[in-house]
mmCIF file of C-alpha atoms in Angstrom:
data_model
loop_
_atom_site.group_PDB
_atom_site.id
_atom_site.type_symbol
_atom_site.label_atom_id
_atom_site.label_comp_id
_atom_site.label_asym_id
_atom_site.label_seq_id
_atom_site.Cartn_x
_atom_site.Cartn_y
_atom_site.Cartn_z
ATOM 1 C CA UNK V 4 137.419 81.990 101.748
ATOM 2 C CA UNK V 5 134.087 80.965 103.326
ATOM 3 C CA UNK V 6 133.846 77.376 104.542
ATOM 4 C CA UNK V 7 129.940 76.097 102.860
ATOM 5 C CA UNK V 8 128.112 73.705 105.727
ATOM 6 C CA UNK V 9 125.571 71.061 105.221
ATOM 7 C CA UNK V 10 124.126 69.706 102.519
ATOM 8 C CA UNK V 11 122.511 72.675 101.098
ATOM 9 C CA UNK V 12 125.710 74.607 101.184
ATOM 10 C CA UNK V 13 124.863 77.258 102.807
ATOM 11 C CA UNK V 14 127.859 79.895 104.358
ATOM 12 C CA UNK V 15 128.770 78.897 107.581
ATOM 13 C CA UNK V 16 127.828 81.760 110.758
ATOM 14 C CA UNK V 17 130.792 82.126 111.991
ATOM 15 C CA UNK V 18 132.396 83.180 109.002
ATOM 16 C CA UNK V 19 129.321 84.483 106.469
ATOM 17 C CA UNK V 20 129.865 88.138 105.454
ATOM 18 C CA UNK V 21 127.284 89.826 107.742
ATOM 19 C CA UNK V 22 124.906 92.629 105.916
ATOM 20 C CA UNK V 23 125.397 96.018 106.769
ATOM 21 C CA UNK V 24 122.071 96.999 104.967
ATOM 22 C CA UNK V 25 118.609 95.247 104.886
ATOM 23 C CA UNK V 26 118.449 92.622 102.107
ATOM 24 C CA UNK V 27 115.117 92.088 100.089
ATOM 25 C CA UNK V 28 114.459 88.587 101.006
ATOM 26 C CA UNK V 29 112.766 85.956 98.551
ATOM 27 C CA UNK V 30 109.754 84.776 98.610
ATOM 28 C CA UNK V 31 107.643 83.874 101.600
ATOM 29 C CA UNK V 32 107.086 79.927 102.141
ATOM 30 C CA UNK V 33 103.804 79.543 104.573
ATOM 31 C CA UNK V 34 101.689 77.056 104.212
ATOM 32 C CA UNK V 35 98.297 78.528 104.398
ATOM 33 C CA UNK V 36 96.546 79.283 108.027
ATOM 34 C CA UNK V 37 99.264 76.851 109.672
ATOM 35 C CA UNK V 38 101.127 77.738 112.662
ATOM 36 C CA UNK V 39 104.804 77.019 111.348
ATOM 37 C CA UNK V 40 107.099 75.090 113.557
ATOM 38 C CA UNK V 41 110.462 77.032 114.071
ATOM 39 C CA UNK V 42 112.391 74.397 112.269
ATOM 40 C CA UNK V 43 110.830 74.764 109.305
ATOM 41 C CA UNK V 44 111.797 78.593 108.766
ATOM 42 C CA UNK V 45 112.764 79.807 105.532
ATOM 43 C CA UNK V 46 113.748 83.470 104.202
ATOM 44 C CA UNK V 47 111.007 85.952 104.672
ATOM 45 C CA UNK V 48 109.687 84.146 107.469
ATOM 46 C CA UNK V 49 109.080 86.279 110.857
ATOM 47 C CA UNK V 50 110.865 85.324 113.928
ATOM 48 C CA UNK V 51 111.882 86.438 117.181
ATOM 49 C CA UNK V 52 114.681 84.918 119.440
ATOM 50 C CA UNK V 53 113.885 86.299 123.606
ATOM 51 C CA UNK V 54 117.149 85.735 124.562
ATOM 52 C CA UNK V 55 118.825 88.150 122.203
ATOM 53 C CA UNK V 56 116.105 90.448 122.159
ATOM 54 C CA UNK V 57 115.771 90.504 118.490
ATOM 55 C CA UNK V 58 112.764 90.261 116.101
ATOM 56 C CA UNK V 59 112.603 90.213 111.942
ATOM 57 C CA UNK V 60 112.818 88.433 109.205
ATOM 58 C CA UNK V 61 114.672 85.258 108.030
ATOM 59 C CA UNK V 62 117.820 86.444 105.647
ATOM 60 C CA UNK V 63 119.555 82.980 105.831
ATOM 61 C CA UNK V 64 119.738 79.359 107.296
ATOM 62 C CA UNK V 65 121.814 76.685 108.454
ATOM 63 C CA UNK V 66 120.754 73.440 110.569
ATOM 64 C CA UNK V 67 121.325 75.113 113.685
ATOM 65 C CA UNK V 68 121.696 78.843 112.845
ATOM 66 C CA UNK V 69 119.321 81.827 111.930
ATOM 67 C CA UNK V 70 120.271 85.114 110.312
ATOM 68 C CA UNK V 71 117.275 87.619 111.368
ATOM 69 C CA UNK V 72 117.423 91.343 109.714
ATOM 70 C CA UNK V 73 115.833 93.012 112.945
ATOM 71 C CA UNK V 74 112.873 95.066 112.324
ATOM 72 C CA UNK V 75 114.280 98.663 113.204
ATOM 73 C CA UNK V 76 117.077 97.783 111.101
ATOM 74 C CA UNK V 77 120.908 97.469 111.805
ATOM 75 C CA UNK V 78 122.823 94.776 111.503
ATOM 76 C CA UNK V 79 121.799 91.232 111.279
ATOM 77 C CA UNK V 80 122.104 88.944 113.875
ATOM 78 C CA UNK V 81 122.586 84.979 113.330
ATOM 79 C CA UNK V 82 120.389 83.203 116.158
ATOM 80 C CA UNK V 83 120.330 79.867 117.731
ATOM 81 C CA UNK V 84 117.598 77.980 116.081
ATOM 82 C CA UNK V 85 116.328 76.586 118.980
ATOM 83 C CA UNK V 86 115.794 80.286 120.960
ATOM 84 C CA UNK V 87 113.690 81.260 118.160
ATOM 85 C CA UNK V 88 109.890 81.633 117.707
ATOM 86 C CA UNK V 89 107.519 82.088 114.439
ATOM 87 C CA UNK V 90 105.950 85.293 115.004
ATOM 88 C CA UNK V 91 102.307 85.480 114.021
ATOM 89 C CA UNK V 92 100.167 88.632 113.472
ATOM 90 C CA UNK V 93 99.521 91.511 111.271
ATOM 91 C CA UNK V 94 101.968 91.042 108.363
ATOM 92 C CA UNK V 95 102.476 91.268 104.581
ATOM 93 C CA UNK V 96 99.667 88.371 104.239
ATOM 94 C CA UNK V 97 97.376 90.337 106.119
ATOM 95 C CA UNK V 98 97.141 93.775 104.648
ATOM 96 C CA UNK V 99 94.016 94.371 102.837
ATOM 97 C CA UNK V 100 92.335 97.058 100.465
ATOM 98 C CA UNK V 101 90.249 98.980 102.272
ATOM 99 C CA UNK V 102 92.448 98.832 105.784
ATOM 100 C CA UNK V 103 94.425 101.441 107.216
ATOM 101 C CA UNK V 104 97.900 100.678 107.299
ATOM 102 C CA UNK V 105 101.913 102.085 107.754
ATOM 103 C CA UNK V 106 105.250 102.449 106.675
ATOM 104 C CA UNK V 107 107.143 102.791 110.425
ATOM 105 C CA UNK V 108 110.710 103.331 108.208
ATOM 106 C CA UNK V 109 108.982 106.426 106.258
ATOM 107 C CA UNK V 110 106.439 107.562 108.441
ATOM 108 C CA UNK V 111 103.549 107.594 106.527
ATOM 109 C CA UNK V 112 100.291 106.103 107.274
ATOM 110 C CA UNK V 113 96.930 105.793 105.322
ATOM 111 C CA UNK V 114 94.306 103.421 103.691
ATOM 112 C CA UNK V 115 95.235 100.785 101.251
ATOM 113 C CA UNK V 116 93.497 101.839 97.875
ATOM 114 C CA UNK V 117 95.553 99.015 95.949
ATOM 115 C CA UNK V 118 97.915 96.337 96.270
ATOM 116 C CA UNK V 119 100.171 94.183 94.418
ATOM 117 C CA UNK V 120 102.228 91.003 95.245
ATOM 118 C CA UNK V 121 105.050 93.050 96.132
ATOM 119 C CA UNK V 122 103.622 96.545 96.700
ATOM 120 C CA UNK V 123 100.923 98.532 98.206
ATOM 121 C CA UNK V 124 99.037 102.000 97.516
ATOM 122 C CA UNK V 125 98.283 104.179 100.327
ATOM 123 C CA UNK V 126 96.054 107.168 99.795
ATOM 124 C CA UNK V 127 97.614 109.195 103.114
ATOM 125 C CA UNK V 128 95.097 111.944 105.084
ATOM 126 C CA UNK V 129 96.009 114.995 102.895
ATOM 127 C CA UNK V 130 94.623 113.039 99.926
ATOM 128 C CA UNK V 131 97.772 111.551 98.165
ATOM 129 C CA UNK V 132 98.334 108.063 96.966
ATOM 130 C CA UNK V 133 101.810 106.638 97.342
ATOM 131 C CA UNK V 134 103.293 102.805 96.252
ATOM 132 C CA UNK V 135 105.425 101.463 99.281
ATOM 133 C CA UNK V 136 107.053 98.104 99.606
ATOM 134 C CA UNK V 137 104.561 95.501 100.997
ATOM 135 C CA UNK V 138 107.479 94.670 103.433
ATOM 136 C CA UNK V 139 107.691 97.520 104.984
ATOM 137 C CA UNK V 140 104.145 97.884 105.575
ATOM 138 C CA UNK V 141 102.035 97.143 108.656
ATOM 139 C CA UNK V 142 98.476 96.885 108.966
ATOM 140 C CA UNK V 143 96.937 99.102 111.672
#
């Protein structure tokens, strides 16, 4: 059985079942046009820890620990807190009708016709339009 840490009781690293697929994370807490300091991540957030080479998103936390999903996928990693850095940049917050965007996972690209809290219309170059994930997309 799994041994819960701290006071929010969250799995311990060392023994938390590690995902073997990418998890759809919950909702995204930013505050607005603030750089975030890395010890106030939360699931959803972006991250990226130098000395393990590995950037995504915020699965799960602990005091000390991170688990990242990495970008390209695979499995996820749990990171020292402290070797970890907010990324910043073109992200789900950031695509906008009107702007040319991508999915890297499908490999499609096109311009963002519509969008949704939680998805996003491309119209691609031979004229379709196709919903995709807001998390999977990145702005151009």
């Amino acid at each position: 059985a799994a041994r819960l840490c701290g006071k929010m009781g969250n799995l311990c690293p060392a023994e938390a079942p590690k995902p073997e697929l990418e998890v759809n994370v919950g909702a995204k807490s930013d505050t607005e046009g603030q750089a975030k300091d890395v010890f106030e991540v939360a699931a959803g957030d972006k991250v990226d820890d130098g000395r393990q080479r590995v950037s995504g998103k915020v699965l799960r936390r602990t005091t000390t620990d991170v688990l990242v999903q990495p970008e390209g996928g695979g499995k996820a990693v749990w990171c020292d807190i402290e070797d970890l850095q907010v990324v910043t940049g073109p992200g789900v917050e950031e695509v906008k009708v009107g702007q040319t965007a991508t999915v890297p996972t499908r490999g499609i690209s096109g311009k963002v016709t519509r969008r949704t809290a939680t998805d996003v219309c491309l119209k691609t170059p031979d004229g379709k339009e196709e919903w995709v994930d807001i998390e999977d997309v990145k702005a151009a």
